[in-house]
XYZ file of N, CA and C in Angstrom:
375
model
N -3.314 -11.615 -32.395
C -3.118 -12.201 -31.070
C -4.397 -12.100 -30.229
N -5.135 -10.531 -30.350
C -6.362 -10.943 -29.593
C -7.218 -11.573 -29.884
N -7.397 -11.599 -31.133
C -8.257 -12.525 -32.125
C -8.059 -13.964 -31.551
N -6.673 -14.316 -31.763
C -6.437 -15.869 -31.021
C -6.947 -15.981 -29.610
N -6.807 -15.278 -29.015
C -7.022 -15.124 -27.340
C -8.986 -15.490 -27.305
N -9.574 -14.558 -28.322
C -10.965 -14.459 -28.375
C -11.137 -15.836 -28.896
N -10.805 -16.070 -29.635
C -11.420 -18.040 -30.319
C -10.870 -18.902 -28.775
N -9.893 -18.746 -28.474
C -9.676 -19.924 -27.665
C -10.778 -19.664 -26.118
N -11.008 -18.517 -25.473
C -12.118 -18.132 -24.826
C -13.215 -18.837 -24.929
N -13.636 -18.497 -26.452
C -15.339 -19.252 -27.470
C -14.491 -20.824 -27.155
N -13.944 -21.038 -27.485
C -13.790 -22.832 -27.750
C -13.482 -23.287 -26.009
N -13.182 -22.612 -25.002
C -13.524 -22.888 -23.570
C -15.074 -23.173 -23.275
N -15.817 -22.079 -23.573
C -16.981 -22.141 -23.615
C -18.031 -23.004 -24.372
N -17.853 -23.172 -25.331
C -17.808 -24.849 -26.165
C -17.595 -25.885 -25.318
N -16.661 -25.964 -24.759
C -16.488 -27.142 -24.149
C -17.182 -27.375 -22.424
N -17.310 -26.067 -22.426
C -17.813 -26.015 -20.849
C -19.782 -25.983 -20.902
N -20.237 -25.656 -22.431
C -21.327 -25.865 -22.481
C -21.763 -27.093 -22.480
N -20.942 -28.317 -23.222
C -20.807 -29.614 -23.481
C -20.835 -30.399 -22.252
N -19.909 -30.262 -21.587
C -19.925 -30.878 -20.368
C -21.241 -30.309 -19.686
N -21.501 -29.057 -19.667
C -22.607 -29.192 -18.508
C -24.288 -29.879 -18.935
N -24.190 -30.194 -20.775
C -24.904 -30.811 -21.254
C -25.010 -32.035 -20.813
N -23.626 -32.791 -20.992
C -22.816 -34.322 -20.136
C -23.563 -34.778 -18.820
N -23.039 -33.408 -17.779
C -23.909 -33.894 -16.866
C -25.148 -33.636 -16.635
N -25.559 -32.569 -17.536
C -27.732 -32.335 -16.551
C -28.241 -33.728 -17.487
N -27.268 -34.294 -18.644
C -28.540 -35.085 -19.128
C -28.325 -36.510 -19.316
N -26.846 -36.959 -18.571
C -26.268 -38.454 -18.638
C -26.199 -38.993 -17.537
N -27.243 -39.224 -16.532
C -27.144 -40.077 -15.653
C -26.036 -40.648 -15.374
N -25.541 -41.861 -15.987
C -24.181 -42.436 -15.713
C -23.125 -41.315 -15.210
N -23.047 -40.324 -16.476
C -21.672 -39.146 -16.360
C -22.204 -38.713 -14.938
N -23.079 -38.649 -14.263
C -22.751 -38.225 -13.167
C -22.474 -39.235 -11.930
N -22.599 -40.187 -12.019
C -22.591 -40.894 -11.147
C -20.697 -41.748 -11.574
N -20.422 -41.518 -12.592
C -18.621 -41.547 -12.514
C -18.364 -40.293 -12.046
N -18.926 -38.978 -12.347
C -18.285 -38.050 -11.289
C -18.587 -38.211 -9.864
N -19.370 -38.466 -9.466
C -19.407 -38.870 -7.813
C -18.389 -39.797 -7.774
N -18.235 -40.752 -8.047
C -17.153 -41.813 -8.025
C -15.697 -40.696 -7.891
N -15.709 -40.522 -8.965
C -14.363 -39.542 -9.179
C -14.045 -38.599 -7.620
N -14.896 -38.437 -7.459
C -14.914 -37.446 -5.793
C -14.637 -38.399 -5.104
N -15.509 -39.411 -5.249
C -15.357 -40.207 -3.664
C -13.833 -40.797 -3.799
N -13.161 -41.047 -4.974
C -11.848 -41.657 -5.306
C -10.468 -40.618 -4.698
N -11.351 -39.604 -5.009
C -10.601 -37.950 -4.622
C -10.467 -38.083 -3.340
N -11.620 -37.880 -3.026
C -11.868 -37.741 -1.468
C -10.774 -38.561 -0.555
N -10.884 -40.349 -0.830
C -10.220 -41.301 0.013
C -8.898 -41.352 -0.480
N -8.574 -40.747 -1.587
C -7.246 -40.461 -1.775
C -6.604 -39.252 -0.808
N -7.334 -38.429 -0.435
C -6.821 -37.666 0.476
C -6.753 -38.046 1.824
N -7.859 -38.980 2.209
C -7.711 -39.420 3.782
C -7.025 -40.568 3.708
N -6.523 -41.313 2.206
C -5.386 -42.418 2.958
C -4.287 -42.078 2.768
N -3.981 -40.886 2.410
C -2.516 -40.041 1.788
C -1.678 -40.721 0.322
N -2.387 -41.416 -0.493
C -2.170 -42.088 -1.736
C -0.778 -41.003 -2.352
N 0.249 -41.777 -2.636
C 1.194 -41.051 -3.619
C 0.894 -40.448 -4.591
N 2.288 -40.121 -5.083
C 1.799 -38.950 -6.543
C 1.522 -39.830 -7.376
N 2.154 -41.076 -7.343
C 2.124 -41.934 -8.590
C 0.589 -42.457 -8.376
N 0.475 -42.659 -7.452
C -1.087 -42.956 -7.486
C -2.280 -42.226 -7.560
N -1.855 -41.015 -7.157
C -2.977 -39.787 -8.041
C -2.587 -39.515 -9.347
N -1.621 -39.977 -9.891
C -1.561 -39.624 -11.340
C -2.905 -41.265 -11.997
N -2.448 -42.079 -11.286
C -3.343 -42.768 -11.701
C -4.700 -42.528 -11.480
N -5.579 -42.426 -10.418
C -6.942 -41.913 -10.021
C -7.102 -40.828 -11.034
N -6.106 -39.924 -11.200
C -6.995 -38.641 -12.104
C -6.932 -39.328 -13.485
N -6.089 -39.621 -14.111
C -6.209 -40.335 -15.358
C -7.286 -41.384 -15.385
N -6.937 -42.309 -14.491
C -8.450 -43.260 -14.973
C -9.518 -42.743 -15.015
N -9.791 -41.216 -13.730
C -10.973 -41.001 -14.016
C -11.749 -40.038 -15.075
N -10.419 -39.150 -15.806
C -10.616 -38.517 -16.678
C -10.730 -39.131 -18.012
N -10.057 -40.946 -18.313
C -10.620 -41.377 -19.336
C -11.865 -41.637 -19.516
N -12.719 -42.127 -17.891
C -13.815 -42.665 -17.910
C -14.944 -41.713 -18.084
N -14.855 -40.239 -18.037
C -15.655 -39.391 -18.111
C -15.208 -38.937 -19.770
N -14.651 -39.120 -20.503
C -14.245 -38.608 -21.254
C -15.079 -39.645 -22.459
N -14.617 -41.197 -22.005
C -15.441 -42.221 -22.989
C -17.077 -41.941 -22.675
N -17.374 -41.723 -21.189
C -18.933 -40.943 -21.689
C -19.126 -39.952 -22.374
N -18.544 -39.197 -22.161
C -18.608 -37.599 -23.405
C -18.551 -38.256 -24.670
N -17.547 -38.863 -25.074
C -17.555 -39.443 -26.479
C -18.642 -40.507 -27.007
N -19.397 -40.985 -26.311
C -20.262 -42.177 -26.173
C -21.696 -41.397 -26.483
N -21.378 -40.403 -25.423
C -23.008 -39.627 -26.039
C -22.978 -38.482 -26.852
N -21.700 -38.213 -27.283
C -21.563 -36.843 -28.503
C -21.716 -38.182 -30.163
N -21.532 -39.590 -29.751
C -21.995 -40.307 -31.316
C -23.606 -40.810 -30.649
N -24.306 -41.056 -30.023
C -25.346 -41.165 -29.874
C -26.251 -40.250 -30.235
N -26.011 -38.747 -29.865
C -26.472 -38.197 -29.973
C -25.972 -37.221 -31.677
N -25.460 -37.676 -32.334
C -24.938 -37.543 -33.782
C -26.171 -38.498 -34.532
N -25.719 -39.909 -34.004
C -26.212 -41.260 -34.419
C -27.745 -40.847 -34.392
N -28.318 -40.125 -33.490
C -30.028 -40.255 -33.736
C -29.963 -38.671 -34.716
N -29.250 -38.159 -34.550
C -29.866 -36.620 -35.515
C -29.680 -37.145 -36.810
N -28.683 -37.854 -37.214
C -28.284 -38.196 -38.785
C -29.323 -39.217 -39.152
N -29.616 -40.012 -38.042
C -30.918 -41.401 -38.473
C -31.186 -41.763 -37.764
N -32.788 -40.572 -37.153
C -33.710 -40.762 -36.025
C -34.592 -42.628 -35.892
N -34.300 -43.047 -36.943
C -35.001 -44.552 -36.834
C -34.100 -44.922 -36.930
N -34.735 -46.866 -36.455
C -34.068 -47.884 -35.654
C -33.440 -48.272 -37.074
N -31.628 -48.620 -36.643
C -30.888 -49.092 -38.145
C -29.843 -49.692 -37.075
N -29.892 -51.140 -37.697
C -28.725 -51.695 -36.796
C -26.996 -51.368 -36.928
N -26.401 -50.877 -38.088
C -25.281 -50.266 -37.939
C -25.549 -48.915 -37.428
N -26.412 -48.155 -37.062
C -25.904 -47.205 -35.970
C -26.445 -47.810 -34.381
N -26.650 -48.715 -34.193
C -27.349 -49.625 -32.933
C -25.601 -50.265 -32.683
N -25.453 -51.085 -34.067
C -24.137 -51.211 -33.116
C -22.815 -50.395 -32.868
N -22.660 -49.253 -33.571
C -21.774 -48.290 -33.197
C -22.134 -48.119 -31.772
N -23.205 -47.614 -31.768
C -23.563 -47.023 -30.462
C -23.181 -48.188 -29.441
N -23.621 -49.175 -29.236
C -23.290 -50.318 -28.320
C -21.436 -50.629 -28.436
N -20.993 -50.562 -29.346
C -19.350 -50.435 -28.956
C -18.963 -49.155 -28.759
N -19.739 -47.994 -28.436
C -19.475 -46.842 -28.167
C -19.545 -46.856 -26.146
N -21.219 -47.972 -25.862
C -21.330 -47.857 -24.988
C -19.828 -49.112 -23.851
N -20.105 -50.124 -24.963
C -19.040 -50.985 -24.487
C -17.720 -50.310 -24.192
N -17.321 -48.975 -24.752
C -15.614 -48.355 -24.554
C -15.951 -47.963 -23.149
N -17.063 -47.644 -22.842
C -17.210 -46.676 -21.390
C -16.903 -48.048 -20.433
N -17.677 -48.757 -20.444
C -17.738 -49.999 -19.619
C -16.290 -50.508 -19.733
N -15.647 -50.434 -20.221
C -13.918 -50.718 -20.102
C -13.382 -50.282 -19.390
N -13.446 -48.622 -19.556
C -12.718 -47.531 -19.284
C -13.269 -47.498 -17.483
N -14.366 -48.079 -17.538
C -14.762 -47.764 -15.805
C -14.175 -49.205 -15.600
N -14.465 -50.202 -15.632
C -13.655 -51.691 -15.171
C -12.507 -51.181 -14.886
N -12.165 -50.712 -15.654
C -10.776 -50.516 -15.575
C -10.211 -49.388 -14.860
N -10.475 -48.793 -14.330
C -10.558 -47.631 -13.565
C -10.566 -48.251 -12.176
N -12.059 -49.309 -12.326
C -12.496 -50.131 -11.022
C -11.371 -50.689 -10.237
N -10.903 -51.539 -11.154
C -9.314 -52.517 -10.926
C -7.894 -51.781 -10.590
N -7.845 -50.249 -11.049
C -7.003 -49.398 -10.364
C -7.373 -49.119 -8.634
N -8.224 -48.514 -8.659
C -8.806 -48.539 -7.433
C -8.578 -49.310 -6.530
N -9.061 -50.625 -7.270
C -8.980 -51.551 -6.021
C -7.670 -51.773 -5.557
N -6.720 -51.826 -6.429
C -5.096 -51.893 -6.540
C -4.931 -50.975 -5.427
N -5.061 -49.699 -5.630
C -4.689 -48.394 -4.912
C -5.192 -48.481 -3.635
N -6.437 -48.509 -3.442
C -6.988 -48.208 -1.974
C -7.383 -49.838 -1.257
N -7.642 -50.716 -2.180
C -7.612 -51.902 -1.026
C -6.734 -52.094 0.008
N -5.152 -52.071 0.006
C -4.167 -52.077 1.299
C -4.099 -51.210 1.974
N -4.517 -50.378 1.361
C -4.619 -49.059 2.165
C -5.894 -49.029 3.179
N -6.933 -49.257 2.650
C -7.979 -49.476 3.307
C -7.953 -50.794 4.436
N -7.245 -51.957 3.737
C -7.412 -52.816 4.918
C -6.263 -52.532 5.818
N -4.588 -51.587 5.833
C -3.614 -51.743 6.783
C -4.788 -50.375 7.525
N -5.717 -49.394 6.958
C -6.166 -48.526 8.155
C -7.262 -48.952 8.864
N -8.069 -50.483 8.427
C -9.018 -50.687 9.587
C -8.444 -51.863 9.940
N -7.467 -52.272 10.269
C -6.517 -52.927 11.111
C -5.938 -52.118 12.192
N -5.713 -50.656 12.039
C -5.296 -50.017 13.042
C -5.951 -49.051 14.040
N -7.311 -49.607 13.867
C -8.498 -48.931 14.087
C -8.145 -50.135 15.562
């Protein structure tokens, strides 16, 4: 049992090394986490439902998640075959294309969620 307790600890830390890899060295991944805040944020000042923070955290945890996955095969893709080879060029480009979904699509929640919201509160301004 402590043994289990000790691996799952190490495999926290695994994952918390990863991510902080994610963000000091993926531009994008950080700039969907700012997003993710600012989504946070105006979800709290327009009082958004539960059903609609279940949505904001999910979209935004897929969209950070398809970057993690996007640059854990990129960064596979150049250690296994540091030169230019077009089947790992196009993995990587439908790797990058899943992210670009996953944020569109995230985008189009958003707008769903906070556009009426945003326009019934600067109407009452």
């Amino acid at each position: 049992m402590v043994n289990e307790i000790k691996r799952l600890i190490k495999s926290f830390g695994h994952a918390l090394k990863g991510l902080k890899f994610l963000f000091s060295s993926q531009r994008n991944a950080v700039i969907h986490l700012l997003l993710m805040f600012c989504a946070i944020v105006m979800g709290f000042m327009l009082q958004i439902s539960n059903s609609e923070w279940i949505m904001i955290i999910l979209c935004s945890g897929l969209v950070i998640a398809a970057e993690a996955f996007n640059t854990a095969l990129e960064k596979m893709a150049d250690a296994i075959h540091p030169d230019k080879n077009d089947g790992i060029g196009n993995a990587k480009d439908l790797a990058a294309g899943s992210v670009l979904i996953t944020a569109i699509a995230a985008l189009i929640v958003g707008i769903i969620i906070f556009l009426p919201k945003l326009y019934s509160w600067v109407n009452s301004i």
